[in-house]
Amino acid sequence: MKLRFLWPLPLFLALVAALGFGLRLEPGSLPSPLIGREMPAFELAELRDTDRRLASADLVGQPVLFNVWASWCVTCLAEHPVLMELKRAGIPIYGLNYKDSRAEALRFLDRHGDPYRAIGFDADGNVGIDWGVYATPETFVLDRHGVVRFKHTGRLTPELVEETVIPLYRRLEAES
Amino acid sequence: MIGLRVARLLLGALLFLALGNSALAVPAESARFETEAQAQRYQRLVRELRCTVCQNQNLIESSAPLAADLRRQVAQMIREGQSDEQIVAYLVVRYGDFVLFRPPLQASTYLLWFGPGLLLVLGLGVLGWKLWQRRARTAPVPLSDDEYACLRRLLDDDAGGGR
């Protein structure tokens, strides 16, 4: 009976637990409605080779990463070494150069290295809209049929790549 | 006198707020339409759609480049004669239900839609229960036969014996 004054304590602890849980959520990162669906079709000029085109059909046949980036995007620069690492691991990465200038984008690649097999040049961002891009960098993992299996908005961290992206990629490789 | 001064001050504050808000609501670029109806649909749509970059603003409030692109897209689709439903569906397919400031009624949003009502019903229930309990506690309890007999005896003694 003397401890009756303690009754708000469990209430308080429950509140702390709920708020602590809320802090760990990322309400800013939206689930992509594309997951489990075929990628949005596109056809763009290639960034480095203006005579060539990059179309969604080129991404089909084997599992690939599709990375949306821009030279003005600071987080893309922070992410860049991870992409180079993925390239060294033999994982094919296709790029979508989003609302950028060709000269700036090429200079970015010259300076920091080029992890991409081919890059679509989406100057006006219309393909980006089709893919639901809202915050570069964004990375999609596609299976061999061109179905979107995973999307990450924001920087790919070494941990995320080690724990999620590479295992998923190997699993998709094993799928028929 | 003081009342008048206060009234004047309040009026000034109201005017300031009204003008301030309308100044904020001016879109970064104005979309041109052939008919007034189209312009009105545009104004309504860009207020109902959320900018996914700055997630607590709608398309008209946001100055993010993506919001400008999406405003342009909405305007273009209106000019092409697409319906509101088609335009909303276009954005939902790409960005998910999140773009809607009024989320659709579906299994995952039942709690969102009915939660407040549920809380109200729950609160009223607790209130009713508490009130009922209190009344039950304070209601006069009828005397048992023994108590009644005892009381009778006391009263009789009092009346008979005097002092």
CSV table of N, CA and C in Angstrom, one decimal, chain B:
chain,number,residue,atom,x,y,z
B,1,MET,N,-11.8,53.0,-24.7
B,1,MET,CA,-10.6,53.3,-25.4
B,1,MET,C,-9.7,52.2,-25.6
B,2,ILE,N,-9.4,51.5,-24.4
B,2,ILE,CA,-8.5,50.4,-24.5
B,2,ILE,C,-9.1,49.3,-25.3
B,3,GLY,N,-10.4,49.1,-25.2
B,3,GLY,CA,-11.1,48.1,-26.0
B,3,GLY,C,-10.9,48.3,-27.5
B,4,LEU,N,-11.0,49.6,-27.8
B,4,LEU,CA,-10.8,49.9,-29.3
B,4,LEU,C,-9.4,49.6,-29.7
B,5,ARG,N,-8.5,50.0,-28.9
B,5,ARG,CA,-7.1,49.7,-29.2
B,5,ARG,C,-6.8,48.2,-29.4
B,6,VAL,N,-7.3,47.5,-28.5
B,6,VAL,CA,-7.1,46.0,-28.6
B,6,VAL,C,-7.7,45.5,-29.8
B,7,ALA,N,-8.9,46.0,-30.1
B,7,ALA,CA,-9.6,45.5,-31.3
B,7,ALA,C,-8.8,45.8,-32.6
B,8,ARG,N,-8.3,47.0,-32.6
B,8,ARG,CA,-7.5,47.4,-33.7
B,8,ARG,C,-6.2,46.5,-33.9
B,9,LEU,N,-5.6,46.2,-32.8
B,9,LEU,CA,-4.4,45.4,-32.8
B,9,LEU,C,-4.8,44.0,-33.3
B,10,LEU,N,-5.9,43.5,-32.8
B,10,LEU,CA,-6.3,42.1,-33.2
B,10,LEU,C,-6.6,42.1,-34.7
B,11,LEU,N,-7.3,43.2,-35.2
B,11,LEU,CA,-7.6,43.2,-36.6
B,11,LEU,C,-6.3,43.3,-37.4
B,12,GLY,N,-5.3,44.0,-37.0
B,12,GLY,CA,-4.0,44.1,-37.7
B,12,GLY,C,-3.4,42.7,-37.7
B,13,ALA,N,-3.4,42.0,-36.6
B,13,ALA,CA,-2.8,40.7,-36.5
B,13,ALA,C,-3.5,39.8,-37.5
B,14,LEU,N,-4.8,39.8,-37.5
B,14,LEU,CA,-5.6,39.0,-38.4
B,14,LEU,C,-5.2,39.2,-39.9
B,15,LEU,N,-5.1,40.5,-40.2
B,15,LEU,CA,-4.8,40.9,-41.6
B,15,LEU,C,-3.4,40.4,-42.0
B,16,PHE,N,-2.5,40.6,-41.0
B,16,PHE,CA,-1.1,40.1,-41.2
B,16,PHE,C,-1.1,38.6,-41.5
B,17,LEU,N,-1.8,37.9,-40.7
B,17,LEU,CA,-1.8,36.4,-40.9
B,17,LEU,C,-2.4,36.1,-42.2
B,18,ALA,N,-3.6,36.7,-42.6
B,18,ALA,CA,-4.2,36.4,-43.8
B,18,ALA,C,-3.3,36.7,-45.0
B,19,LEU,N,-2.7,37.9,-45.0
B,19,LEU,CA,-1.8,38.2,-46.1
B,19,LEU,C,-0.6,37.3,-46.1
B,20,GLY,N,-0.1,37.0,-44.9
B,20,GLY,CA,1.1,36.2,-44.9
B,20,GLY,C,0.8,34.8,-45.5
B,21,ASN,N,-0.4,34.3,-45.2
B,21,ASN,CA,-0.7,32.9,-45.7
B,21,ASN,C,-0.8,33.0,-47.2
B,22,SER,N,-1.5,34.0,-47.7
B,22,SER,CA,-1.8,34.0,-49.1
B,22,SER,C,-0.5,34.2,-49.9
B,23,ALA,N,0.5,34.9,-49.3
B,23,ALA,CA,1.7,35.1,-49.9
B,23,ALA,C,2.5,33.8,-50.0
B,24,LEU,N,2.4,33.0,-49.0
B,24,LEU,CA,3.0,31.7,-49.0
B,24,LEU,C,2.4,30.8,-50.0
B,25,ALA,N,1.1,30.9,-50.2
B,25,ALA,CA,0.5,30.0,-51.1
B,25,ALA,C,0.7,30.2,-52.6
B,26,VAL,N,1.4,31.3,-52.9
B,26,VAL,CA,1.6,31.5,-54.3
B,26,VAL,C,2.6,30.4,-54.8
B,27,PRO,N,2.2,29.7,-55.9
B,27,PRO,CA,3.1,28.6,-56.4
B,27,PRO,C,4.4,29.2,-57.0
B,28,ALA,N,5.4,28.4,-57.0
B,28,ALA,CA,6.7,28.8,-57.6
B,28,ALA,C,6.5,29.2,-59.1
B,29,GLU,N,5.8,28.4,-59.8
B,29,GLU,CA,5.5,28.7,-61.2
B,29,GLU,C,4.0,28.5,-61.4
B,30,SER,N,3.4,29.4,-62.2
B,30,SER,CA,1.9,29.2,-62.3
B,30,SER,C,1.7,28.4,-63.6
B,31,ALA,N,0.8,27.4,-63.4
B,31,ALA,CA,0.4,26.6,-64.5
B,31,ALA,C,-0.7,27.3,-65.3
B,32,ARG,N,-0.7,27.2,-66.6
B,32,ARG,CA,-1.7,27.8,-67.4
B,32,ARG,C,-2.6,26.8,-68.0
B,33,PHE,N,-3.9,27.1,-67.9
B,33,PHE,CA,-4.9,26.2,-68.4
B,33,PHE,C,-5.9,26.9,-69.3
B,34,GLU,N,-6.6,26.1,-70.1
B,34,GLU,CA,-7.5,26.8,-71.0
B,34,GLU,C,-8.8,27.1,-70.3
B,35,THR,N,-9.2,26.3,-69.4
B,35,THR,CA,-10.5,26.5,-68.8
B,35,THR,C,-10.3,26.7,-67.3
B,36,GLU,N,-11.3,27.5,-66.7
B,36,GLU,CA,-11.2,27.7,-65.3
B,36,GLU,C,-11.4,26.4,-64.5
B,37,ALA,N,-12.2,25.5,-65.0
B,37,ALA,CA,-12.4,24.2,-64.3
B,37,ALA,C,-11.1,23.4,-64.2
B,38,GLN,N,-10.3,23.5,-65.3
B,38,GLN,CA,-9.0,22.8,-65.2
B,38,GLN,C,-8.1,23.4,-64.2
B,39,ALA,N,-8.1,24.7,-64.1
B,39,ALA,CA,-7.3,25.4,-63.1
B,39,ALA,C,-7.7,25.1,-61.7
B,40,GLN,N,-9.0,24.9,-61.5
B,40,GLN,CA,-9.5,24.6,-60.2
B,40,GLN,C,-9.1,23.2,-59.8
B,41,ARG,N,-9.2,22.3,-60.8
B,41,ARG,CA,-8.8,20.9,-60.5
B,41,ARG,C,-7.3,20.8,-60.1
B,42,TYR,N,-6.5,21.6,-60.9
B,42,TYR,CA,-5.1,21.6,-60.6
B,42,TYR,C,-4.9,22.1,-59.2
B,43,GLN,N,-5.5,23.2,-58.8
B,43,GLN,CA,-5.3,23.7,-57.5
B,43,GLN,C,-5.7,22.7,-56.4
B,44,ARG,N,-6.8,22.0,-56.6
B,44,ARG,CA,-7.2,21.0,-55.6
B,44,ARG,C,-6.2,19.8,-55.5
B,45,LEU,N,-5.8,19.3,-56.7
B,45,LEU,CA,-4.9,18.2,-56.8
B,45,LEU,C,-3.6,18.4,-56.1
B,46,VAL,N,-3.0,19.6,-56.4
B,46,VAL,CA,-1.7,19.8,-55.9
B,46,VAL,C,-1.7,20.1,-54.4
B,47,ARG,N,-2.9,20.3,-53.8
B,47,ARG,CA,-3.0,20.4,-52.4
B,47,ARG,C,-3.3,19.1,-51.7
B,48,GLU,N,-3.8,18.1,-52.5
B,48,GLU,CA,-4.1,16.8,-51.9
B,48,GLU,C,-3.0,15.9,-52.0
B,49,LEU,N,-2.0,16.2,-52.8
B,49,LEU,CA,-0.9,15.3,-53.0
B,49,LEU,C,0.3,15.7,-52.2
B,50,ARG,N,1.0,14.7,-51.6
B,50,ARG,CA,2.1,15.0,-50.7
B,50,ARG,C,3.4,15.0,-51.5
B,51,CYS,N,4.3,15.9,-51.2
B,51,CYS,CA,5.6,15.9,-51.7
B,51,CYS,C,6.4,14.9,-51.0
B,52,THR,N,7.0,13.9,-51.7
B,52,THR,CA,7.7,12.8,-51.0
B,52,THR,C,9.0,13.2,-50.5
B,53,VAL,N,9.5,14.4,-51.0
B,53,VAL,CA,10.8,14.8,-50.5
B,53,VAL,C,10.7,15.5,-49.1
B,54,CYS,N,9.9,16.5,-49.0
B,54,CYS,CA,9.7,17.1,-47.7
B,54,CYS,C,8.3,16.7,-47.3
B,55,GLN,N,8.3,15.6,-46.5
B,55,GLN,CA,7.1,14.8,-46.4
B,55,GLN,C,5.9,15.4,-45.7
B,56,ASN,N,6.0,16.6,-45.1
B,56,ASN,CA,4.9,17.2,-44.4
B,56,ASN,C,4.3,18.3,-45.2
B,57,GLN,N,4.7,18.4,-46.5
B,57,GLN,CA,4.2,19.5,-47.3
B,57,GLN,C,3.5,18.9,-48.5
B,58,ASN,N,2.5,19.6,-49.0
B,58,ASN,CA,1.9,19.1,-50.3
B,58,ASN,C,2.6,19.7,-51.5
B,59,LEU,N,2.2,19.3,-52.7
B,59,LEU,CA,2.9,19.7,-53.9
B,59,LEU,C,3.0,21.2,-54.1
B,60,ILE,N,2.0,21.9,-53.6
B,60,ILE,CA,2.0,23.3,-53.9
B,60,ILE,C,2.9,24.1,-52.9
B,61,GLU,N,3.0,23.6,-51.7
B,61,GLU,CA,3.8,24.2,-50.7
B,61,GLU,C,5.3,24.0,-50.9
B,62,SER,N,5.6,22.9,-51.5
B,62,SER,CA,7.0,22.4,-51.5
B,62,SER,C,7.8,23.1,-52.5
B,63,SER,N,9.0,23.5,-52.2
B,63,SER,CA,9.9,24.1,-53.2
B,63,SER,C,10.9,23.1,-53.7
B,64,ALA,N,10.8,21.8,-53.3
B,64,ALA,CA,11.7,20.8,-53.8
B,64,ALA,C,11.6,20.7,-55.3
B,65,PRO,N,12.7,20.4,-56.0
B,65,PRO,CA,12.7,20.3,-57.4
B,65,PRO,C,11.7,19.2,-57.9
B,66,LEU,N,11.7,18.1,-57.1
B,66,LEU,CA,10.7,17.0,-57.5
B,66,LEU,C,9.3,17.5,-57.4
B,67,ALA,N,9.0,18.3,-56.4
B,67,ALA,CA,7.6,18.8,-56.3
B,67,ALA,C,7.3,19.6,-57.6
B,68,ALA,N,8.2,20.4,-58.0
B,68,ALA,CA,8.0,21.2,-59.3
B,68,ALA,C,7.8,20.3,-60.4
B,69,ASP,N,8.6,19.2,-60.5
B,69,ASP,CA,8.4,18.2,-61.6
B,69,ASP,C,7.0,17.6,-61.6
B,70,LEU,N,6.6,17.2,-60.3
B,70,LEU,CA,5.3,16.6,-60.2
B,70,LEU,C,4.1,17.5,-60.5
B,71,ARG,N,4.3,18.8,-60.1
B,71,ARG,CA,3.3,19.8,-60.4
B,71,ARG,C,3.2,19.9,-61.9
B,72,ARG,N,4.3,20.0,-62.6
B,72,ARG,CA,4.3,20.1,-64.1
B,72,ARG,C,3.6,18.8,-64.7
B,73,GLN,N,3.9,17.7,-64.1
B,73,GLN,CA,3.3,16.4,-64.6
B,73,GLN,C,1.8,16.5,-64.4
B,74,VAL,N,1.3,16.9,-63.2
B,74,VAL,CA,-0.1,17.0,-62.9
B,74,VAL,C,-0.8,17.9,-63.9
B,75,ALA,N,-0.1,19.1,-64.1
B,75,ALA,CA,-0.7,20.1,-65.0
B,75,ALA,C,-0.8,19.6,-66.4
B,76,GLN,N,0.2,18.8,-66.8
B,76,GLN,CA,0.2,18.3,-68.2
B,76,GLN,C,-0.9,17.2,-68.4
B,77,MET,N,-1.1,16.4,-67.3
B,77,MET,CA,-2.1,15.4,-67.4
B,77,MET,C,-3.5,16.0,-67.4
B,78,ILE,N,-3.7,17.1,-66.7
B,78,ILE,CA,-5.0,17.8,-66.7
B,78,ILE,C,-5.2,18.3,-68.1
B,79,ARG,N,-4.2,18.9,-68.8
B,79,ARG,CA,-4.3,19.5,-70.1
B,79,ARG,C,-4.6,18.3,-71.1
B,80,GLU,N,-4.0,17.2,-70.9
B,80,GLU,CA,-4.3,16.0,-71.8
B,80,GLU,C,-5.7,15.5,-71.6
B,81,GLY,N,-6.4,16.0,-70.6
B,81,GLY,CA,-7.8,15.5,-70.4
B,81,GLY,C,-7.9,14.3,-69.5
B,82,GLN,N,-6.9,14.0,-68.7
B,82,GLN,CA,-7.0,12.8,-67.9
B,82,GLN,C,-7.8,13.2,-66.6
B,83,SER,N,-8.5,12.2,-66.1
B,83,SER,CA,-9.4,12.4,-64.9
B,83,SER,C,-8.5,12.5,-63.7
B,84,ASP,N,-9.1,13.0,-62.6
B,84,ASP,CA,-8.5,13.1,-61.3
B,84,ASP,C,-8.0,11.8,-60.9
B,85,GLU,N,-8.9,10.8,-61.1
B,85,GLU,CA,-8.6,9.4,-60.6
B,85,GLU,C,-7.3,8.9,-61.4
B,86,GLN,N,-7.3,9.2,-62.7
B,86,GLN,CA,-6.1,8.7,-63.4
B,86,GLN,C,-4.8,9.4,-62.9
B,87,ILE,N,-4.9,10.6,-62.6
B,87,ILE,CA,-3.7,11.4,-62.2
B,87,ILE,C,-3.3,10.8,-60.8
B,88,VAL,N,-4.2,10.7,-59.9
B,88,VAL,CA,-3.9,10.1,-58.6
B,88,VAL,C,-3.3,8.7,-58.7
B,89,ALA,N,-3.9,7.9,-59.6
B,89,ALA,CA,-3.4,6.6,-59.8
B,89,ALA,C,-2.0,6.6,-60.3
B,90,TYR,N,-1.7,7.5,-61.2
B,90,TYR,CA,-0.4,7.6,-61.8
B,90,TYR,C,0.7,7.8,-60.7
B,91,LEU,N,0.3,8.7,-59.8
B,91,LEU,CA,1.3,9.0,-58.7
B,91,LEU,C,1.4,7.8,-57.7
B,92,VAL,N,0.2,7.2,-57.4
B,92,VAL,CA,0.2,6.1,-56.4
B,92,VAL,C,1.0,4.9,-56.9
B,93,VAL,N,0.9,4.7,-58.2
B,93,VAL,CA,1.7,3.5,-58.7
B,93,VAL,C,3.2,3.8,-58.5
B,94,ARG,N,3.6,5.0,-58.6
B,94,ARG,CA,5.0,5.3,-58.5
B,94,ARG,C,5.5,5.5,-57.1
B,95,TYR,N,4.7,6.2,-56.3
B,95,TYR,CA,5.2,6.6,-55.0
B,95,TYR,C,4.4,5.9,-53.8
B,96,GLY,N,3.4,5.2,-54.1
B,96,GLY,CA,2.6,4.5,-53.1
B,96,GLY,C,1.5,5.4,-52.5
B,97,ASP,N,0.7,4.8,-51.6
B,97,ASP,CA,-0.4,5.6,-51.0
B,97,ASP,C,0.1,6.8,-50.2
B,98,PHE,N,1.4,6.8,-49.9
B,98,PHE,CA,1.9,7.8,-49.1
B,98,PHE,C,1.7,9.2,-49.7
B,99,VAL,N,1.6,9.3,-51.1
B,99,VAL,CA,1.4,10.6,-51.7
B,99,VAL,C,0.1,11.2,-51.4
B,100,LEU,N,-0.9,10.4,-50.9
B,100,LEU,CA,-2.2,10.9,-50.7
B,100,LEU,C,-2.3,11.4,-49.2
B,101,PHE,N,-2.7,12.7,-49.1
B,101,PHE,CA,-2.9,13.2,-47.8
B,101,PHE,C,-4.2,12.6,-47.2
B,102,ARG,N,-5.1,12.1,-48.0
B,102,ARG,CA,-6.3,11.4,-47.5
B,102,ARG,C,-6.1,9.9,-47.9
B,103,PRO,N,-5.5,9.1,-46.9
B,103,PRO,CA,-5.2,7.7,-47.3
B,103,PRO,C,-6.5,6.9,-47.6
B,104,PRO,N,-6.4,6.0,-48.5
B,104,PRO,CA,-7.6,5.2,-48.8
B,104,PRO,C,-8.0,4.3,-47.7
B,105,LEU,N,-9.2,3.9,-47.7
B,105,LEU,CA,-9.7,3.0,-46.6
B,105,LEU,C,-9.4,1.5,-47.0
B,106,GLN,N,-8.5,0.9,-46.3
B,106,GLN,CA,-8.1,-0.5,-46.6
B,106,GLN,C,-7.6,-1.1,-45.3
B,107,ALA,N,-7.3,-2.4,-45.4
B,107,ALA,CA,-7.0,-3.2,-44.2
B,107,ALA,C,-5.9,-2.5,-43.4
B,108,SER,N,-4.9,-2.0,-44.1
B,108,SER,CA,-3.7,-1.4,-43.3
B,108,SER,C,-4.0,-0.1,-42.8
B,109,THR,N,-5.1,0.6,-43.1
B,109,THR,CA,-5.4,1.9,-42.6
B,109,THR,C,-6.7,1.9,-41.7
B,110,TYR,N,-7.2,0.8,-41.4
B,110,TYR,CA,-8.4,0.8,-40.6
B,110,TYR,C,-8.1,1.5,-39.2
B,111,LEU,N,-7.0,1.2,-38.6
B,111,LEU,CA,-6.7,1.7,-37.3
B,111,LEU,C,-6.6,3.3,-37.4
B,112,LEU,N,-6.0,3.7,-38.6
B,112,LEU,CA,-5.8,5.1,-38.8
B,112,LEU,C,-7.2,5.8,-38.9
B,113,TRP,N,-8.1,5.2,-39.6
B,113,TRP,CA,-9.4,5.8,-39.8
B,113,TRP,C,-10.3,5.7,-38.6
B,114,PHE,N,-10.3,4.5,-38.0
B,114,PHE,CA,-11.3,4.2,-37.0
B,114,PHE,C,-10.7,4.4,-35.6
B,115,GLY,N,-9.4,4.5,-35.5
B,115,GLY,CA,-8.7,4.7,-34.2
B,115,GLY,C,-9.3,5.7,-33.3
B,116,PRO,N,-9.5,7.0,-33.8
B,116,PRO,CA,-10.1,8.0,-33.0
B,116,PRO,C,-11.4,7.7,-32.5
B,117,GLY,N,-12.3,7.2,-33.4
B,117,GLY,CA,-13.6,6.8,-33.0
B,117,GLY,C,-13.6,5.7,-31.9
B,118,LEU,N,-12.7,4.7,-32.1
B,118,LEU,CA,-12.5,3.6,-31.2
B,118,LEU,C,-12.1,4.2,-29.8
B,119,LEU,N,-11.1,5.1,-29.8
B,119,LEU,CA,-10.7,5.7,-28.6
B,119,LEU,C,-11.9,6.5,-27.9
B,120,LEU,N,-12.7,7.2,-28.7
B,120,LEU,CA,-13.8,7.9,-28.1
B,120,LEU,C,-14.8,6.9,-27.4
B,121,VAL,N,-15.1,5.8,-28.1
B,121,VAL,CA,-16.0,4.8,-27.6
B,121,VAL,C,-15.4,4.2,-26.3
B,122,LEU,N,-14.1,3.9,-26.4
B,122,LEU,CA,-13.4,3.4,-25.2
B,122,LEU,C,-13.5,4.3,-24.0
B,123,GLY,N,-13.2,5.6,-24.3
B,123,GLY,CA,-13.3,6.6,-23.2
B,123,GLY,C,-14.7,6.7,-22.6
B,124,LEU,N,-15.7,6.8,-23.5
B,124,LEU,CA,-17.1,6.9,-23.0
B,124,LEU,C,-17.4,5.6,-22.2
B,125,GLY,N,-16.9,4.5,-22.6
B,125,GLY,CA,-17.2,3.2,-21.9
B,125,GLY,C,-16.6,3.3,-20.5
B,126,VAL,N,-15.3,3.7,-20.4
B,126,VAL,CA,-14.7,3.8,-19.1
B,126,VAL,C,-15.4,4.8,-18.2
B,127,LEU,N,-15.8,5.9,-18.8
B,127,LEU,CA,-16.5,7.0,-18.1
B,127,LEU,C,-17.8,6.4,-17.5
B,128,GLY,N,-18.6,5.7,-18.4
B,128,GLY,CA,-19.9,5.1,-18.0
B,128,GLY,C,-19.7,4.1,-16.9
B,129,TRP,N,-18.7,3.3,-17.0
B,129,TRP,CA,-18.4,2.2,-16.1
B,129,TRP,C,-18.1,2.9,-14.7
B,130,LYS,N,-17.2,3.9,-14.7
B,130,LYS,CA,-16.9,4.6,-13.5
B,130,LYS,C,-18.1,5.2,-12.8
B,131,LEU,N,-18.9,5.9,-13.6
B,131,LEU,CA,-20.1,6.5,-13.0
B,131,LEU,C,-21.0,5.5,-12.4
B,132,TRP,N,-21.2,4.4,-13.1
B,132,TRP,CA,-22.1,3.3,-12.7
B,132,TRP,C,-21.6,2.8,-11.4
B,133,GLN,N,-20.2,2.6,-11.3
B,133,GLN,CA,-19.6,2.1,-10.1
B,133,GLN,C,-19.9,3.0,-8.9
B,134,ARG,N,-19.7,4.3,-9.2
B,134,ARG,CA,-19.9,5.3,-8.1
B,134,ARG,C,-21.3,5.3,-7.6
B,135,ARG,N,-22.2,5.2,-8.5
B,135,ARG,CA,-23.6,5.2,-8.1
B,135,ARG,C,-23.9,3.9,-7.3
B,136,ALA,N,-23.4,2.8,-7.7
B,136,ALA,CA,-23.6,1.6,-7.0
B,136,ALA,C,-23.1,1.7,-5.6
B,137,ARG,N,-21.9,2.4,-5.4
B,137,ARG,CA,-21.3,2.6,-4.1
B,137,ARG,C,-22.2,3.5,-3.2
B,138,THR,N,-22.7,4.5,-3.8
B,138,THR,CA,-23.4,5.5,-3.0
B,138,THR,C,-24.9,5.2,-2.8
B,139,ALA,N,-25.4,4.3,-3.6
B,139,ALA,CA,-26.9,4.0,-3.5
B,139,ALA,C,-27.2,3.5,-2.1
B,140,PRO,N,-28.3,3.9,-1.5
B,140,PRO,CA,-28.7,3.4,-0.1
B,140,PRO,C,-29.0,1.9,-0.2
B,141,VAL,N,-28.4,1.2,0.8
B,141,VAL,CA,-28.6,-0.2,0.8
B,141,VAL,C,-29.8,-0.5,1.8
B,142,PRO,N,-30.8,-1.2,1.4
B,142,PRO,CA,-31.9,-1.5,2.3
B,142,PRO,C,-31.4,-2.3,3.5
B,143,LEU,N,-32.1,-2.0,4.6
B,143,LEU,CA,-31.7,-2.7,5.9
B,143,LEU,C,-32.1,-4.1,5.8
B,144,SER,N,-31.2,-4.9,6.5
B,144,SER,CA,-31.6,-6.4,6.6
B,144,SER,C,-32.7,-6.5,7.7
B,145,ASP,N,-33.3,-7.7,7.8
B,145,ASP,CA,-34.4,-7.9,8.8
B,145,ASP,C,-33.8,-7.7,10.2
B,146,ASP,N,-32.6,-8.2,10.4
B,146,ASP,CA,-32.0,-8.0,11.8
B,146,ASP,C,-31.8,-6.6,12.1
B,147,GLU,N,-31.3,-5.8,11.2
B,147,GLU,CA,-31.0,-4.4,11.4
B,147,GLU,C,-32.3,-3.7,11.7
B,148,TYR,N,-33.3,-4.0,10.9
B,148,TYR,CA,-34.6,-3.4,11.0
B,148,TYR,C,-35.2,-3.6,12.4
B,149,ALA,N,-35.1,-4.8,12.8
B,149,ALA,CA,-35.6,-5.2,14.1
B,149,ALA,C,-34.9,-4.5,15.2
B,150,CYS,N,-33.6,-4.4,15.1
B,150,CYS,CA,-32.7,-3.7,16.1
B,150,CYS,C,-33.1,-2.2,16.2
B,151,LEU,N,-33.3,-1.6,15.0
B,151,LEU,CA,-33.6,-0.2,14.9
B,151,LEU,C,-35.0,0.0,15.6
B,152,ARG,N,-35.9,-0.9,15.2
B,152,ARG,CA,-37.3,-0.8,15.8
B,152,ARG,C,-37.2,-0.8,17.3
B,153,ARG,N,-36.4,-1.7,17.8
B,153,ARG,CA,-36.3,-1.9,19.3
B,153,ARG,C,-35.8,-0.6,19.9
B,154,LEU,N,-34.7,-0.1,19.3
B,154,LEU,CA,-34.2,1.2,19.8
B,154,LEU,C,-35.2,2.3,19.9
B,155,LEU,N,-35.9,2.4,18.8
B,155,LEU,CA,-36.9,3.5,18.7
B,155,LEU,C,-38.0,3.3,19.7
B,156,ASP,N,-38.4,2.0,19.8
B,156,ASP,CA,-39.5,1.7,20.8
B,156,ASP,C,-39.0,2.1,22.2
B,157,ASP,N,-37.8,1.6,22.5
B,157,ASP,CA,-37.2,1.9,23.8
B,157,ASP,C,-37.3,3.4,24.1
B,158,ASP,N,-36.9,4.1,23.1
B,158,ASP,CA,-36.8,5.6,23.3
B,158,ASP,C,-38.2,6.2,23.6
B,159,ALA,N,-39.1,5.7,22.8
B,159,ALA,CA,-40.5,6.2,22.9
B,159,ALA,C,-41.1,5.8,24.2
B,160,GLY,N,-40.9,4.6,24.6
B,160,GLY,CA,-41.6,4.0,25.8
B,160,GLY,C,-40.9,4.5,27.1
B,161,GLY,N,-39.6,4.4,27.1
B,161,GLY,CA,-38.9,4.6,28.4
B,161,GLY,C,-38.8,6.1,28.8
B,162,GLY,N,-38.6,6.9,27.7
B,162,GLY,CA,-38.3,8.3,28.1
B,162,GLY,C,-37.0,8.4,28.8
B,163,ARG,N,-36.8,9.3,29.7
B,163,ARG,CA,-35.6,9.3,30.5
B,163,ARG,C,-35.9,9.9,31.9
